[in-house]
C-alpha positions as a printed NumPy array, in Angstrom:
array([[271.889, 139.928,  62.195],
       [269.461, 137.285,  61.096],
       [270.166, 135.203,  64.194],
       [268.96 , 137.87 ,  66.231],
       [265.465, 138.313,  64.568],
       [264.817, 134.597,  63.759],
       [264.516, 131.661,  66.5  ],
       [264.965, 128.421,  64.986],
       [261.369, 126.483,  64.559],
       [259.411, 129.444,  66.339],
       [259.617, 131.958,  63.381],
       [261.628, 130.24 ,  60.386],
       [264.355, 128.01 ,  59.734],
       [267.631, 128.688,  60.062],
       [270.746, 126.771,  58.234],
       [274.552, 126.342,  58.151],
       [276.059, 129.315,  56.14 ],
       [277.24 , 128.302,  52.702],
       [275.903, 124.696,  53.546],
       [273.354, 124.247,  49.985],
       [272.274, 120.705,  51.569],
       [271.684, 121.914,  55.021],
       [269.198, 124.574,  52.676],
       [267.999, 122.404,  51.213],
       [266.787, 120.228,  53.799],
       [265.016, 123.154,  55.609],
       [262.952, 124.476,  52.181],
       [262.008, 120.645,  52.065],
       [261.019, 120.416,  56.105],
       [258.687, 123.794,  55.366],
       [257.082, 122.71 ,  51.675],
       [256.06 , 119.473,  53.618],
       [254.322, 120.761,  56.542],
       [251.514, 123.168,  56.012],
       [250.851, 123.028,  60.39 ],
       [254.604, 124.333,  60.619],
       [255.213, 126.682,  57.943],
       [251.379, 128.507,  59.23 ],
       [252.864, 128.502,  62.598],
       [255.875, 130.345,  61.86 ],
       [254.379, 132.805,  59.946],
       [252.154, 133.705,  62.695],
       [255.124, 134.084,  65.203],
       [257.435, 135.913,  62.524],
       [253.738, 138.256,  62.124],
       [253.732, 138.977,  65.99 ],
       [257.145, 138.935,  66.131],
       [257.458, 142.075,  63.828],
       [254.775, 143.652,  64.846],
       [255.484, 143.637,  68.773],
       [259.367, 144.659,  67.939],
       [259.291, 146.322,  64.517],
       [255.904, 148.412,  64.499],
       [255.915, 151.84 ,  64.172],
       [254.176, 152.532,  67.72 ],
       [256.958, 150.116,  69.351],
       [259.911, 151.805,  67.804],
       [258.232, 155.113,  68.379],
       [258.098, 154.026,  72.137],
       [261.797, 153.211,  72.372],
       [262.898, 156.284,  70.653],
       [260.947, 158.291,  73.527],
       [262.407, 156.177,  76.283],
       [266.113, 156.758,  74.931],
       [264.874, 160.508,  74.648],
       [263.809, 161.039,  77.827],
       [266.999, 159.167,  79.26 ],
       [269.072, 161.479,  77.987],
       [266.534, 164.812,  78.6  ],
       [267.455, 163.535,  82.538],
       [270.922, 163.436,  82.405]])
């Protein structure tokens, strides 16, 4: 789930479930600082790129491939 692709202040914000004020809060914490909001982009950028890009999935596909080729 989301929990497992975001880190709290490294690559977004996240906030209590059904909690509009907690929401809130966290849009108003990004719109305010420019410095933060840049940084997190960057980090969700490298983030998804280093676990999400086609060459990296491509890589774990062969790994689990050639697992089970040895068994």
């Amino acid at each position: 789930g989301i929990v497992d692709v975001i880190q709290n202040g490294f690559n977004g914000l996240l906030f209590e479930k059904g909690s509009w004020k907690d929401l809130a809060e966290k849009l108003k914490i990004v719109v305010e600082n420019g410095d933060l909001r840049n940084k997190m982009g960057i980090n969700a950028r490298v983030m998804a790129v280093r676990k999400y890009s086609w060459y990296s999935i491509a890589k774990k596909v062969k790994k689990v491939y050639l697992r089970v080729l040895s068994q």
